[in-house]
PDB file of C-alpha atoms and ligand atoms in Angstrom:
ATOM      1  CA  MET A   1      10.829 -29.135 -67.246  1.00 83.00           C
ATOM      2  CA  SER A   2      10.603 -27.895 -63.653  1.00 96.00           C
ATOM      3  CA  LEU A   3       9.855 -30.207 -60.747  1.00 98.00           C
ATOM      4  CA  LEU A   4       6.627 -28.255 -60.231  1.00 98.00           C
ATOM      5  CA  GLN A   5       5.482 -28.888 -63.807  1.00 98.00           C
ATOM      6  CA  SER A   6       6.475 -32.555 -63.702  1.00 98.00           C
ATOM      7  CA  ALA A   7       4.726 -33.183 -60.375  1.00 98.00           C
ATOM      8  CA  THR A   8       1.625 -31.271 -61.487  1.00 98.00           C
ATOM      9  CA  GLU A   9       1.380 -33.372 -64.644  1.00 98.00           C
ATOM     10  CA  VAL A  10       1.888 -36.747 -62.981  1.00 98.00           C
ATOM     11  CA  ARG A  11      -0.584 -35.833 -60.226  1.00 98.00           C
ATOM     12  CA  GLU A  12      -3.335 -35.784 -62.853  1.00 98.00           C
ATOM     13  CA  ARG A  13      -2.630 -39.450 -63.518  1.00 98.00           C
ATOM     14  CA  ALA A  14      -2.932 -40.505 -59.853  1.00 98.00           C
ATOM     15  CA  TYR A  15      -5.315 -43.401 -59.230  1.00 98.00           C
ATOM     16  CA  ALA A  16      -7.235 -42.254 -56.158  1.00 98.00           C
ATOM     17  CA  PRO A  17     -10.863 -43.360 -56.516  1.00 98.00           C
ATOM     18  CA  TYR A  18     -11.245 -43.962 -52.768  1.00 98.00           C
ATOM     19  CA  SER A  19      -9.714 -40.881 -51.133  1.00 98.00           C
ATOM     20  CA  ARG A  20     -10.151 -38.646 -54.203  1.00 98.00           C
ATOM     21  CA  PHE A  21      -6.895 -37.072 -53.011  1.00 98.00           C
ATOM     22  CA  LYS A  22      -4.440 -37.028 -55.879  1.00 98.00           C
ATOM     23  CA  VAL A  23      -0.763 -36.526 -55.078  1.00 98.00           C
ATOM     24  CA  GLY A  24       2.108 -35.926 -57.491  1.00 98.00           C
ATOM     25  CA  VAL A  25       5.825 -36.106 -56.762  1.00 98.00           C
ATOM     26  CA  ALA A  26       8.835 -35.190 -58.858  1.00 98.00           C
ATOM     27  CA  LEU A  27      12.402 -35.697 -57.732  1.00 98.00           C
ATOM     28  CA  ARG A  28      15.718 -34.776 -59.279  1.00 98.00           C
ATOM     29  CA  THR A  29      18.934 -36.762 -59.064  1.00 98.00           C
ATOM     30  CA  PRO A  30      22.510 -35.450 -59.348  1.00 98.00           C
ATOM     31  CA  SER A  31      22.557 -36.492 -63.040  1.00 97.00           C
ATOM     32  CA  GLY A  32      19.760 -33.964 -63.647  1.00 97.00           C
ATOM     33  CA  ALA A  33      17.196 -36.673 -64.398  1.00 98.00           C
ATOM     34  CA  VAL A  34      13.679 -36.164 -63.085  1.00 98.00           C
ATOM     35  CA  HIS A  35      11.604 -39.115 -61.867  1.00 98.00           C
ATOM     36  CA  VAL A  36       7.922 -38.848 -61.086  1.00 98.00           C
ATOM     37  CA  GLY A  37       5.292 -40.766 -59.170  1.00 98.00           C
ATOM     38  CA  CYS A  38       1.650 -40.553 -58.191  1.00 98.00           C
ATOM     39  CA  ASN A  39      -0.425 -42.327 -55.569  1.00 98.00           C
ATOM     40  CA  VAL A  40      -2.003 -45.618 -56.639  1.00 98.00           C
ATOM     41  CA  GLU A  41      -4.837 -46.736 -54.381  1.00 98.00           C
ATOM     42  CA  ASN A  42      -6.383 -50.172 -54.047  1.00 98.00           C
ATOM     43  CA  VAL A  43      -9.790 -51.413 -52.966  1.00 98.00           C
ATOM     44  CA  ALA A  44      -7.890 -53.244 -50.226  1.00 98.00           C
ATOM     45  CA  TYR A  45      -6.973 -49.860 -48.761  1.00 98.00           C
ATOM     46  CA  PRO A  46      -3.618 -50.656 -47.086  1.00 97.00           C
ATOM     47  CA  GLU A  47      -2.295 -51.913 -50.429  1.00 98.00           C
ATOM     48  CA  GLY A  48      -2.329 -48.405 -51.877  1.00 98.00           C
ATOM     49  CA  THR A  49       0.986 -46.694 -52.477  1.00 98.00           C
ATOM     50  CA  CYS A  50       2.018 -43.065 -52.028  1.00 98.00           C
ATOM     51  CA  ALA A  51       3.272 -40.800 -54.774  1.00 98.00           C
ATOM     52  CA  GLU A  52       6.677 -40.586 -53.096  1.00 98.00           C
ATOM     53  CA  ALA A  53       7.044 -44.376 -53.206  1.00 98.00           C
ATOM     54  CA  GLY A  54       6.217 -44.334 -56.927  1.00 98.00           C
ATOM     55  CA  ALA A  55       8.787 -41.660 -57.725  1.00 98.00           C
ATOM     56  CA  ILE A  56      11.456 -43.456 -55.694  1.00 98.00           C
ATOM     57  CA  ALA A  57      10.664 -46.759 -57.422  1.00 98.00           C
ATOM     58  CA  ALA A  58      10.977 -45.052 -60.826  1.00 98.00           C
ATOM     59  CA  MET A  59      14.341 -43.567 -59.802  1.00 98.00           C
ATOM     60  CA  VAL A  60      15.700 -46.920 -58.638  1.00 98.00           C
ATOM     61  CA  ALA A  61      14.342 -48.694 -61.714  1.00 98.00           C
ATOM     62  CA  ALA A  62      16.210 -46.156 -63.836  1.00 98.00           C
ATOM     63  CA  GLY A  63      19.440 -47.087 -62.063  1.00 98.00           C
ATOM     64  CA  GLU A  64      19.761 -44.108 -59.722  1.00 98.00           C
ATOM     65  CA  THR A  65      19.865 -44.022 -55.927  1.00 98.00           C
ATOM     66  CA  VAL A  66      20.548 -40.405 -54.937  1.00 98.00           C
ATOM     67  CA  ILE A  67      17.881 -37.729 -54.549  1.00 98.00           C
ATOM     68  CA  SER A  68      19.044 -34.114 -54.795  1.00 98.00           C
ATOM     69  CA  GLU A  69      15.651 -32.393 -54.648  1.00 98.00           C
ATOM     70  CA  VAL A  70      11.995 -33.401 -54.175  1.00 98.00           C
ATOM     71  CA  LEU A  71       8.648 -31.693 -54.742  1.00 98.00           C
ATOM     72  CA  VAL A  72       5.231 -32.907 -53.586  1.00 98.00           C
ATOM     73  CA  ILE A  73       1.928 -31.422 -54.755  1.00 98.00           C
ATOM     74  CA  ALA A  74      -1.724 -31.999 -53.869  1.00 98.00           C
ATOM     75  CA  ASP A  75      -5.013 -30.112 -53.835  1.00 97.00           C
ATOM     76  CA  SER A  76      -4.702 -29.410 -50.167  1.00 95.00           C
ATOM     77  CA  PRO A  77      -5.549 -26.297 -48.088  1.00 96.00           C
ATOM     78  CA  ASP A  78      -1.949 -26.149 -46.894  1.00 95.00           C
ATOM     79  CA  PRO A  79       1.266 -27.418 -48.519  1.00 95.00           C
ATOM     80  CA  VAL A  80       1.040 -31.191 -48.356  1.00 87.00           C
ATOM     81  CA  PRO A  81       3.713 -32.963 -46.292  1.00 90.00           C
ATOM     82  CA  PRO A  82       4.937 -36.477 -47.049  1.00 95.00           C
ATOM     83  CA  CYS A  83       3.488 -39.064 -44.656  1.00 95.00           C
ATOM     84  CA  GLY A  84       5.743 -40.536 -41.975  1.00 95.00           C
ATOM     85  CA  GLY A  85       6.619 -43.651 -43.960  1.00 96.00           C
ATOM     86  CA  CYS A  86       7.502 -41.592 -47.015  1.00 97.00           C
ATOM     87  CA  ARG A  87       9.777 -39.369 -44.945  1.00 97.00           C
ATOM     88  CA  GLN A  88      11.783 -42.465 -44.051  1.00 96.00           C
ATOM     89  CA  LYS A  89      11.727 -43.603 -47.714  1.00 97.00           C
ATOM     90  CA  ILE A  90      13.032 -40.206 -48.871  1.00 98.00           C
ATOM     91  CA  ALA A  91      15.719 -40.227 -46.154  1.00 97.00           C
ATOM     92  CA  GLU A  92      17.021 -43.540 -47.515  1.00 97.00           C
ATOM     93  CA  PHE A  93      18.194 -41.777 -50.687  1.00 98.00           C
ATOM     94  CA  ALA A  94      18.525 -38.088 -49.737  1.00 97.00           C
ATOM     95  CA  ALA A  95      21.084 -36.271 -47.585  1.00 96.00           C
ATOM     96  CA  GLN A  96      19.814 -34.430 -44.524  1.00 96.00           C
ATOM     97  CA  ASP A  97      20.097 -31.012 -46.215  1.00 97.00           C
ATOM     98  CA  VAL A  98      18.115 -31.986 -49.325  1.00 98.00           C
ATOM     99  CA  LYS A  99      15.227 -29.613 -50.052  1.00 98.00           C
ATOM    100  CA  VAL A 100      11.685 -30.961 -50.051  1.00 98.00           C
ATOM    101  CA  THR A 101       9.181 -28.498 -51.497  1.00 98.00           C
ATOM    102  CA  LEU A 102       5.603 -28.952 -50.350  1.00 98.00           C
ATOM    103  CA  CYS A 103       3.013 -27.442 -52.697  1.00 98.00           C
ATOM    104  CA  THR A 104      -0.688 -26.909 -53.141  1.00 98.00           C
ATOM    105  CA  THR A 105      -2.354 -26.812 -56.549  1.00 98.00           C
ATOM    106  CA  ASP A 106      -3.368 -23.202 -55.860  1.00 97.00           C
ATOM    107  CA  GLY A 107       0.212 -22.036 -55.545  1.00 97.00           C
ATOM    108  CA  LYS A 108       1.128 -22.205 -51.848  1.00 97.00           C
ATOM    109  CA  GLU A 109       4.643 -23.456 -51.253  1.00 97.00           C
ATOM    110  CA  MET A 110       6.744 -24.384 -48.264  1.00 97.00           C
ATOM    111  CA  VAL A 111      10.335 -25.594 -48.350  1.00 98.00           C
ATOM    112  CA  MET A 112      11.721 -27.956 -45.723  1.00 97.00           C
ATOM    113  CA  THR A 113      14.826 -30.103 -45.480  1.00 98.00           C
ATOM    114  CA  VAL A 114      14.880 -33.861 -45.046  1.00 97.00           C
ATOM    115  CA  ALA A 115      16.305 -33.300 -41.524  1.00 96.00           C
ATOM    116  CA  GLU A 116      13.400 -31.025 -40.617  1.00 97.00           C
ATOM    117  CA  LEU A 117      10.866 -33.516 -41.928  1.00 96.00           C
ATOM    118  CA  LEU A 118      12.302 -36.473 -40.048  1.00 95.00           C
ATOM    119  CA  PRO A 119      14.313 -35.562 -36.983  1.00 92.00           C
ATOM    120  CA  GLY A 120      15.911 -38.581 -35.362  1.00 88.00           C
ATOM    121  CA  VAL A 121      15.864 -40.586 -38.581  1.00 89.00           C
ATOM    122  CA  PHE A 122      16.666 -44.292 -38.251  1.00 88.00           C
ATOM    123  CA  THR A 123      19.855 -45.055 -40.185  1.00 89.00           C
ATOM    124  CA  ALA A 124      22.137 -48.013 -40.809  1.00 89.00           C
ATOM    125  CA  ALA A 125      24.401 -46.603 -38.083  1.00 90.00           C
ATOM    126  CA  HIS A 126      21.763 -47.592 -35.515  1.00 93.00           C
ATOM    127  CA  MET A 127      22.370 -51.233 -36.396  1.00 92.00           C
ATOM    128  CA  GLU A 128      26.109 -51.042 -35.736  1.00 93.00           C
ATOM    129  CA  ARG A 129      27.685 -52.243 -32.522  1.00 86.00           C
ATOM    130  CA  THR A 130      31.247 -51.146 -31.863  1.00 69.00           C
TER     131      THR A 130
HETATM  132  N1  THU B 201      -0.590 -39.734 -50.114  1.00 50.37           N
HETATM  133  C1  THU B 201       0.542 -39.678 -50.868  1.00 50.37           C
HETATM  134  O1  THU B 201       0.583 -40.157 -52.003  1.00 50.37           O
HETATM  135  N2  THU B 201       1.618 -39.070 -50.324  1.00 50.37           N
HETATM  136  C2  THU B 201       1.644 -38.487 -49.091  1.00 50.37           C
HETATM  137  O2  THU B 201       2.694 -38.106 -48.637  1.00 50.37           O
HETATM  138  C3  THU B 201       0.401 -38.322 -48.339  1.00 50.37           C
HETATM  139  C4  THU B 201      -0.703 -39.234 -48.766  1.00 50.37           C
HETATM  140  C5  THU B 201      -1.767 -40.405 -50.696  1.00 50.37           C
HETATM  141  C6  THU B 201      -2.050 -41.771 -50.126  1.00 50.37           C
HETATM  142  C7  THU B 201      -3.531 -41.915 -50.411  1.00 50.37           C
HETATM  143  O3  THU B 201      -3.688 -42.423 -51.723  1.00 50.37           O
HETATM  144  C8  THU B 201      -4.060 -40.495 -50.386  1.00 50.37           C
HETATM  145  O4  THU B 201      -2.914 -39.636 -50.482  1.00 50.37           O
HETATM  146  C9  THU B 201      -4.814 -40.147 -49.120  1.00 50.37           C
HETATM  147  O5  THU B 201      -4.083 -40.461 -47.992  1.00 50.37           O
END
């Protein structure tokens, strides 16, 4: 199944009673496995989690830690970009040249790389002193 199909399907299962903004994410790993996630909101609003976080948690729970491709979809006027925190979460597991496809439910698409989404990413190297 394509990332677009997987993300479209999981988006339907998003729990977003407060924003009414459902987001679906599908990511592929080098093994070819696809992991999906949707946003899960909470009445205590800051406790809600993004679709990207869900897909990454599913990947890690399945024993994988490398993202080779990601796709995000929402019913948005323009292709929906991952929020700032999710850009950092994606960058934890994806190389700088990994493709992130931003989609709308009505078929608009935009492709960016992890580097383009998060220039100046904080990495473990920033914690090293030589
Ligand atoms: N949301 C995501 O799931 N991913 C993003 O990258 C952008 C925002 C969710 C969080 C919240 O449930 C809803 O969209 C509105 O912000």
